[in-house]
Coordinates of C-alpha atoms in Angstrom, one line a residue:
X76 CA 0.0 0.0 0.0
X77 CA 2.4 2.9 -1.3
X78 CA 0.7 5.9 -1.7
X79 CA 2.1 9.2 -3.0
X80 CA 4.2 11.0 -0.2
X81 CA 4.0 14.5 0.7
X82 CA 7.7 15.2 2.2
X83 CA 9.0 13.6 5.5
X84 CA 5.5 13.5 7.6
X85 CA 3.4 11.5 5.6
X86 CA 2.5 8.3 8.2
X87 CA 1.0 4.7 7.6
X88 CA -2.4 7.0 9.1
X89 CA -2.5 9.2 5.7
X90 CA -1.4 6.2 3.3
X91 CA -4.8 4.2 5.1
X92 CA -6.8 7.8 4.7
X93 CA -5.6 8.5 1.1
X94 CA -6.2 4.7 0.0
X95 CA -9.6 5.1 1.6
X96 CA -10.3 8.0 0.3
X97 CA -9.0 7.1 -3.5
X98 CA -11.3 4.3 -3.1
X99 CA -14.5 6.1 -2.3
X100 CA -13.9 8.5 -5.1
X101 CA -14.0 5.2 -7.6
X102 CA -17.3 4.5 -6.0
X103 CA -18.7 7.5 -6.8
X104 CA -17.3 7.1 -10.3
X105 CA -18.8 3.8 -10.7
X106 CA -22.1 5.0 -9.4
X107 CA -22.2 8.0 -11.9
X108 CA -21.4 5.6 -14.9
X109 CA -24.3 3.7 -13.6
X110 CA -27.0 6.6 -13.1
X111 CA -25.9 7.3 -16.9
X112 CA -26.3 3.7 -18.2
X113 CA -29.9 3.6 -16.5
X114 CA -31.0 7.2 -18.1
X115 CA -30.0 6.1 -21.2
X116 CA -31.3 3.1 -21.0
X117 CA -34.3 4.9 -20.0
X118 CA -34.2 7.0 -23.0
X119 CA -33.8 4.1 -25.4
X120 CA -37.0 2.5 -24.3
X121 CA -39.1 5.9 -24.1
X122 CA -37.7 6.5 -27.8
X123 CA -38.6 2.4 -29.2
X124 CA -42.2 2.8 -27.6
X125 CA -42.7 6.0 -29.6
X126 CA -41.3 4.5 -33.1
X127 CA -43.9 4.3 -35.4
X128 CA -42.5 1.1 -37.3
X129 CA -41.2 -0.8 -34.2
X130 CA -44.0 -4.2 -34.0
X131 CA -44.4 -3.8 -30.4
X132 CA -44.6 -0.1 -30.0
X133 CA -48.2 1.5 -29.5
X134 CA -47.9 4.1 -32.6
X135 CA -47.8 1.1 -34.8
X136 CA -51.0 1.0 -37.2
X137 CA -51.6 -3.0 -36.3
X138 CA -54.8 -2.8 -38.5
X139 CA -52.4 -1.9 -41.3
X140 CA -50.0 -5.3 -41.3
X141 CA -50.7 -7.0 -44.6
X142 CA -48.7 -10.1 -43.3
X143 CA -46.0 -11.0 -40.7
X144 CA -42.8 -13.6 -41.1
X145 CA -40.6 -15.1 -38.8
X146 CA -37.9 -11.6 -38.7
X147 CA -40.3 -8.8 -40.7
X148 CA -43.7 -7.9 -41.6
X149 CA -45.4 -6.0 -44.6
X150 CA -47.5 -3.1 -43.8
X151 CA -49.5 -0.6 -45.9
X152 CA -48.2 2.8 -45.6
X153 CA -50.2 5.2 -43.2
X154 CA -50.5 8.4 -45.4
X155 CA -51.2 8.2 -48.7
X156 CA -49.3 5.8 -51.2
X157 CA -46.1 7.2 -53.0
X158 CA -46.6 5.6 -56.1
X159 CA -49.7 2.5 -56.8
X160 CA -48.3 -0.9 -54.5
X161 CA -46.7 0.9 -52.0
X162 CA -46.0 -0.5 -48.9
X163 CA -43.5 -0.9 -45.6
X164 CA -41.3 -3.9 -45.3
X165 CA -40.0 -3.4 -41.5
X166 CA -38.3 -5.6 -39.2
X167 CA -40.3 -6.8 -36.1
X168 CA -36.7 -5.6 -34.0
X169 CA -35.9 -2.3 -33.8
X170 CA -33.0 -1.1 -35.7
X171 CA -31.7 1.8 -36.5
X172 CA -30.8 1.2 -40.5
X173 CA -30.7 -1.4 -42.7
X174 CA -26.9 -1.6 -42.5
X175 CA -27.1 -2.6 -38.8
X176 CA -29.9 -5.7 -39.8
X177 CA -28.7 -9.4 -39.8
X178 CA -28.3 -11.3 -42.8
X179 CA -31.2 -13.7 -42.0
X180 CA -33.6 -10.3 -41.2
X181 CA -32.1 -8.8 -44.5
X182 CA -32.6 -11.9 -46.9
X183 CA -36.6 -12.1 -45.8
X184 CA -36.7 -8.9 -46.6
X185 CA -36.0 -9.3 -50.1
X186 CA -38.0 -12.6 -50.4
X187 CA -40.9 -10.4 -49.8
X188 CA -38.9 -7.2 -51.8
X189 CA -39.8 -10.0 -54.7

């Protein structure tokens, strides 16, 4: 347990009080990083329930799903149509973009692309 000295009267007492005290300050850093993880985890969840695409959130138009597969499901848009047979192909995950999907979630979605 060598701590830092400060000159000629540092004693085993400070090196105990310092070592304590180093330690309490990673607690309090460790409980920080913690409140942070929960409130973002916190504003993940408040964000995914108010997607209007995600399968379980409550802004989903259910009575719009044409059909539903094993990873994605087709869905009539909810405004009006961009051109004639348009519709949504979404996953039934959340995900940010279709470069973050997996392959197997990417390769139903161009069997029903087809």
């Amino acid at each position: 347990m060598m701590g830092k000295t400060d000159g000629d009267n540092y004693t085993l007492d400070d090196m105990f009080v310092s070592g304590a005290a180093q330690r309490e300050g990673e607690g309090r850093e460790e409980e920080r990083m913690r409140n942070r993880a929960i409130g973002e985890s916190r504003r993940l969840a408040a964000s995914m329930d108010k997607c209007p695409h995600c399968f379980s959130s409550q802004e989903l138009p259910k009575h719009l799903i044409v059909a539903i597969g094993s990873k994605v499901y087709l869905s009539l848009p909810t405004g009006v149509s961009m051109t004639e047979g348009h519709c949504l192909i979404c996953p039934l995950q959340h995900h940010s973009s279709a470069t973050g999907l997996d392959e197997d979630v990417w390769s139903e979605m161009q069997v029903l692309h087809l």
